[in-house]
Short mmCIF file of C-alpha atoms in Angstrom, two decimals:
data_model
loop_
_atom_site.label_atom_id
_atom_site.label_comp_id
_atom_site.label_asym_id
_atom_site.label_seq_id
_atom_site.Cartn_x
_atom_site.Cartn_y
_atom_site.Cartn_z
CA MET N 455 -9.31 18.78 -13.73
CA ASN N 456 -7.15 16.14 -12.03
CA ALA N 457 -4.34 14.59 -14.06
CA THR N 458 -4.66 10.94 -15.03
CA ILE N 459 -2.91 8.61 -12.58
CA ILE N 460 -2.22 5.00 -13.49
CA SER N 461 -0.78 2.30 -11.26
CA GLY N 462 1.80 1.18 -13.80
CA TYR N 463 0.53 -2.39 -13.54
CA THR N 464 -1.07 -3.26 -16.87
CA LYS N 465 -3.68 -5.70 -15.54
CA LEU N 466 -4.61 -3.51 -12.58
CA ASP N 467 -5.05 -0.48 -14.85
CA LYS N 468 -7.63 -2.44 -16.86
CA TYR N 469 -9.77 -2.59 -13.72
CA VAL N 470 -9.04 0.97 -12.57
CA PRO N 471 -7.86 3.00 -15.59
CA ASN N 472 -7.59 6.36 -13.77
CA TRP N 473 -6.84 6.41 -10.07
CA SER N 474 -7.42 10.16 -9.82
CA LYS N 475 -11.16 9.47 -10.22
CA THR N 476 -11.23 7.19 -7.17
CA ARG N 477 -11.63 8.40 -3.61
CA THR N 478 -10.75 5.54 -1.27
CA VAL N 479 -9.00 2.29 -2.18
CA ILE N 480 -8.36 -0.46 0.36
CA VAL N 481 -5.35 -2.75 -0.07
CA ALA N 482 -5.77 -5.64 2.36
CA GLY N 483 -3.82 -8.75 3.20
CA ARG N 484 -2.84 -11.10 5.97
CA PRO N 485 0.39 -10.53 7.97
CA ALA N 486 3.80 -10.62 6.24
CA LEU N 487 2.47 -10.90 2.67
CA GLY N 488 3.94 -7.63 1.36
CA LYS N 489 1.30 -4.92 1.86
CA THR N 490 3.88 -2.20 2.51
CA ALA N 491 6.03 -3.46 -0.36
CA PHE N 492 3.02 -3.28 -2.68
CA MET N 493 2.29 0.26 -1.53
CA VAL N 494 5.91 1.31 -2.10
CA SER N 495 5.83 -0.30 -5.56
CA LEU N 496 2.68 1.67 -6.43
CA ALA N 497 4.18 4.86 -5.02
CA ARG N 498 7.40 4.37 -6.98
CA SER N 499 5.44 3.92 -10.21
CA ILE N 500 3.37 7.04 -9.58
CA ALA N 501 5.92 9.44 -8.09
CA ILE N 502 9.15 8.35 -9.75
CA ASP N 503 8.04 6.87 -13.07
CA GLN N 504 5.19 9.37 -13.67
CA ASN N 505 6.55 12.30 -11.60
CA ILE N 506 3.22 12.79 -9.80
CA PRO N 507 3.50 14.23 -6.26
CA LEU N 508 2.21 11.96 -3.50
CA ALA N 509 2.11 11.82 0.28
CA LEU N 510 2.75 8.63 2.23
CA PHE N 511 1.62 8.48 5.84
CA SER N 512 3.35 5.68 7.72
CA MET N 513 2.49 4.66 11.26
CA GLU N 514 4.60 1.51 11.19
CA GLU N 515 7.96 2.42 9.66
CA SER N 516 10.20 5.46 9.98
CA GLU N 517 10.97 7.81 7.11
CA LYS N 518 14.51 6.40 7.04
CA LYS N 519 13.32 2.80 6.62
CA LEU N 520 10.78 3.77 3.97
CA LYS N 521 13.48 5.62 2.08
CA CYS N 522 15.56 2.42 2.16
CA ARG N 523 12.53 0.53 0.80
CA PHE N 524 12.17 2.96 -2.09
CA ILE N 525 15.85 2.79 -3.03
CA SER N 526 15.83 -1.02 -2.80
CA ASN N 527 12.77 -1.05 -5.06
CA ILE N 528 14.25 1.39 -7.56
CA CYS N 529 17.72 -0.18 -7.83
CA GLU N 530 16.92 -3.82 -7.06
CA LEU N 531 19.33 -3.83 -4.14
CA ASP N 532 18.70 -6.11 -1.19
CA TYR N 533 16.77 -4.08 1.39
CA ARG N 534 18.48 -5.80 4.32
CA LYS N 535 21.94 -4.82 3.03
CA ILE N 536 20.85 -1.19 2.67
CA ASP N 537 19.25 -1.17 6.11
CA ASN N 538 22.30 -2.84 7.71
CA ASN N 539 24.81 -0.73 5.75
CA THR N 540 26.57 -3.79 4.31
CA LEU N 541 26.66 -2.83 0.62
CA ASN N 542 29.86 -3.52 -1.31
CA GLU N 543 31.53 -0.80 -3.41
CA GLU N 544 29.65 -1.67 -6.61
CA GLU N 545 26.35 -1.72 -4.76
CA LYS N 546 27.15 1.62 -3.11
CA ALA N 547 27.51 3.19 -6.56
CA ILE N 548 24.12 1.80 -7.57
CA TYR N 549 22.66 2.97 -4.26
CA LYS N 550 23.88 6.51 -4.94
CA ILE N 551 21.98 6.57 -8.25
CA GLY N 552 18.83 5.35 -6.53
CA LEU N 553 19.22 7.90 -3.75
CA GLU N 554 19.45 10.71 -6.29
CA LYS N 555 16.32 9.45 -8.06
CA PHE N 556 14.43 9.31 -4.79
CA ASP N 557 15.61 12.73 -3.60
CA ASP N 558 14.56 14.24 -6.94
CA SER N 559 11.12 12.61 -6.77
CA PRO N 560 7.94 14.28 -5.44
CA VAL N 561 7.50 11.82 -2.55
CA ILE N 562 6.36 13.30 0.76
CA ILE N 563 6.78 10.95 3.74
CA GLU N 564 5.06 11.58 7.06
CA ASP N 565 5.98 9.04 9.74
CA SER N 566 3.62 9.45 12.70
CA PRO N 567 3.05 6.49 15.08
CA ARG N 568 -0.58 6.24 16.24
CA LEU N 569 -1.64 9.14 14.03
CA LEU N 570 -4.86 10.81 15.17
CA VAL N 571 -7.51 11.14 12.47
CA SER N 572 -7.80 14.87 13.22
CA ASP N 573 -4.04 15.30 12.73
CA PHE N 574 -4.18 13.28 9.52
CA SER N 575 -6.84 15.63 8.16
CA SER N 576 -4.73 18.74 8.78
CA LYS N 577 -1.52 17.13 7.52
CA ALA N 578 -3.28 15.82 4.39
CA LYS N 579 -4.55 19.33 3.64
CA HIS N 580 -1.00 20.66 3.96
CA ALA N 581 0.32 17.91 1.66
CA VAL N 582 -2.32 18.62 -1.00
CA PHE N 583 -2.75 22.41 -0.87
CA ASP N 584 0.80 23.46 0.05
CA LEU N 585 2.98 20.67 -1.32
CA GLY N 586 0.89 19.65 -4.34
CA ALA N 587 0.21 15.97 -3.54
CA LYS N 588 -2.20 14.38 -6.02
CA ILE N 589 -2.65 11.07 -4.21
CA ILE N 590 -2.25 9.90 -0.59
CA PHE N 591 -1.14 6.56 0.86
CA ILE N 592 -1.76 5.34 4.43
CA ASP N 593 0.17 2.45 6.01
CA TYR N 594 -1.87 1.31 7.81
CA LEU N 595 -5.49 1.70 8.99
CA GLN N 596 -5.26 -0.20 12.30
CA LEU N 597 -2.45 2.03 13.58
CA MET N 598 -4.52 5.19 13.28
CA ASN N 599 -6.35 6.55 16.29
CA ILE N 600 -9.78 8.17 16.49
CA GLY N 601 -8.86 9.98 19.70
CA GLN N 602 -11.83 8.85 21.78
CA ASP N 603 -13.04 5.75 23.57
CA LEU N 604 -15.41 3.59 21.53
CA ILE N 605 -17.12 0.34 22.40
CA SER N 606 -14.99 -1.85 20.11
CA GLU N 607 -12.05 -1.81 17.72
CA ARG N 608 -14.45 -2.69 14.92
CA LYS N 609 -16.41 0.50 15.51
CA GLU N 610 -13.21 2.50 15.83
CA PHE N 611 -11.85 1.24 12.48
CA SER N 612 -15.22 1.92 10.84
CA SER N 613 -15.16 5.48 12.17
CA ILE N 614 -11.56 6.01 11.02
CA MET N 615 -12.33 4.77 7.52
CA HIS N 616 -15.38 7.03 7.33
CA SER N 617 -13.21 10.01 8.30
CA ILE N 618 -10.62 9.07 5.66
CA ARG N 619 -13.40 8.99 3.07
CA GLU N 620 -14.50 12.47 4.10
CA VAL N 621 -10.94 13.79 3.76
CA ALA N 622 -10.62 12.24 0.28
CA GLU N 623 -13.85 13.88 -0.87
CA GLU N 624 -12.98 17.24 0.68
CA LEU N 625 -9.51 17.33 -0.89
CA ASP N 626 -10.64 15.70 -4.16
CA VAL N 627 -7.73 13.24 -4.16
CA PRO N 628 -7.58 9.43 -3.99
CA ILE N 629 -6.44 7.86 -0.72
CA ILE N 630 -4.98 4.35 -0.76
CA VAL N 631 -5.29 2.61 2.61
CA ASN N 632 -3.34 -0.47 3.67
CA THR N 633 -5.40 -2.71 5.93
CA TYR N 634 -4.36 -5.65 8.06
CA LEU N 635 -6.54 -8.77 7.79
CA PRO N 636 -6.84 -11.34 10.60
CA ASP N 637 -4.23 -14.08 10.54
CA ARG N 638 -5.49 -17.12 8.66
CA LYS N 639 -4.82 -19.32 11.72
CA ARG N 640 -8.02 -17.87 13.16
CA TYR N 641 -10.01 -19.03 10.13
CA SER N 642 -9.98 -22.08 7.88
CA ARG N 643 -9.74 -20.04 4.66
CA ILE N 644 -6.30 -19.06 3.35
CA VAL N 645 -7.31 -16.92 0.37
CA PRO N 646 -8.74 -13.59 1.62
CA CYS N 647 -12.26 -12.48 0.74
CA LEU N 648 -14.69 -9.62 1.47
CA ALA N 649 -15.88 -11.37 4.64
CA ASP N 650 -12.41 -10.76 6.10
CA ILE N 651 -12.84 -7.04 5.44
CA GLU N 652 -16.13 -7.04 7.33
CA ARG N 653 -14.39 -8.62 10.34
CA VAL N 654 -12.18 -5.53 10.51
CA GLY N 655 -15.20 -3.20 10.48
CA ASN N 656 -17.72 -1.59 8.17
CA ILE N 657 -14.88 -0.23 6.08
CA GLY N 658 -15.82 -1.79 2.75
CA ARG N 659 -18.78 0.52 2.27
CA GLU N 660 -16.45 3.54 2.49
CA SER N 661 -14.28 2.31 -0.39
CA ASP N 662 -14.54 2.52 -4.17
CA VAL N 663 -12.09 -0.32 -4.76
CA ILE N 664 -10.90 -3.19 -2.57
CA LEU N 665 -7.75 -5.08 -3.52
CA LEU N 666 -6.88 -8.27 -1.63
CA LEU N 667 -3.27 -9.41 -1.66
CA HIS N 668 -2.46 -13.14 -1.63
CA ARG N 669 0.80 -15.04 -2.10
CA PRO N 670 0.28 -18.84 -2.44
CA GLU N 671 3.94 -19.72 -1.86
CA TYR N 672 3.85 -18.13 1.59
CA TYR N 673 1.50 -20.87 2.80
CA CYS N 674 3.13 -23.76 0.91
CA VAL N 675 -0.28 -25.08 -0.07
CA VAL N 676 0.43 -25.90 -3.71
CA SER N 677 1.93 -29.13 -4.95
CA ASP N 678 3.78 -27.44 -7.79
CA MET N 679 5.67 -24.78 -5.82
CA PRO N 680 7.99 -23.63 -8.63
CA LYS N 681 4.92 -22.49 -10.56
CA TYR N 682 3.98 -20.06 -7.77
CA LYS N 683 7.43 -19.00 -6.58
CA GLY N 684 7.67 -15.21 -6.66
CA ILE N 685 4.00 -14.86 -7.63
CA ALA N 686 1.36 -12.65 -6.00
CA LYS N 687 -2.35 -12.79 -6.68
CA ILE N 688 -4.28 -9.53 -6.55
CA ILE N 689 -8.02 -9.98 -6.08
CA VAL N 690 -10.22 -7.08 -7.14
CA ALA N 691 -13.00 -7.80 -4.65
CA LYS N 692 -14.89 -4.52 -5.07
CA ASN N 693 -14.80 -2.07 -7.95
CA ILE N 694 -17.46 0.57 -8.50
CA TYR N 695 -15.82 1.48 -11.82
CA GLY N 696 -16.20 -1.86 -13.55
CA GLU N 697 -15.46 -5.53 -13.29
CA LYS N 698 -14.20 -7.56 -10.37
CA GLY N 699 -11.69 -10.35 -10.83
CA SER N 700 -8.07 -11.24 -10.15
CA PHE N 701 -4.66 -11.18 -11.79
CA LEU N 702 -1.06 -12.17 -11.08
CA LEU N 703 2.03 -10.05 -10.48
CA GLY N 704 5.62 -11.06 -9.98
CA PHE N 705 7.17 -10.37 -6.58
CA MET N 706 10.84 -10.04 -5.61
CA PRO N 707 10.82 -10.02 -1.78
CA GLU N 708 14.46 -9.04 -1.36
CA PHE N 709 13.74 -5.80 -3.24
CA GLY N 710 10.14 -5.41 -2.04
CA ARG N 711 9.19 -5.06 -5.68
CA PHE N 712 6.05 -6.14 -7.54
CA TYR N 713 6.25 -6.26 -11.33
CA ASN N 714 4.13 -7.00 -14.41
CA LEU N 715 4.13 -10.55 -15.74
#
């Protein structure tokens, strides 16, 4: 029997009380809204706070940069200062504590640009059966490769998501997939919705849960900006386990950290 896995976000856990029962979860958002930061925040909660082994497959960032993200998230140190090696002496001491926490945590990072689906399958099996991973993260869907020529990107992404679903069911672990949504300049709507998912491909049908990430302050569309400063809206657009809806989280961009309000 799989151990209970919670996200650590109180309002999200009301929608999905046990992530180990899920198979595929899509986290989607428009460019530059914090999809990777949200994934790292979830991974920190699961691996470091709950000590549950996980594997993170990154096609966009190197293991070194992701490690910097984790330490920034853990210690609330500015990511740019860690990445640029410009920490002062006090910050270096804090960084050392965060580094020790990360190194002691059961986080497995696999950085593979343009990862083939077939390679993902074999590496996921290794992570689960040999290294004990209980949950898998992918950042992100559009940088994976099916390894064959298809008629369109839409069909390719649909095929990739179907393969990810098959891996999740075979390994009996949840897989959380970051997905890029089209830039809002191409559409009149700012707040993402399920129709945006369908523009990517037929990936929604392969998921148990779809979370859409939105940050109002990024678009400067509200008259009362202080009210929405540092606020992210998470839309539960699909949920086979219960209700759909939305909730708010706090967001500290300099630390790439989402937190309960």
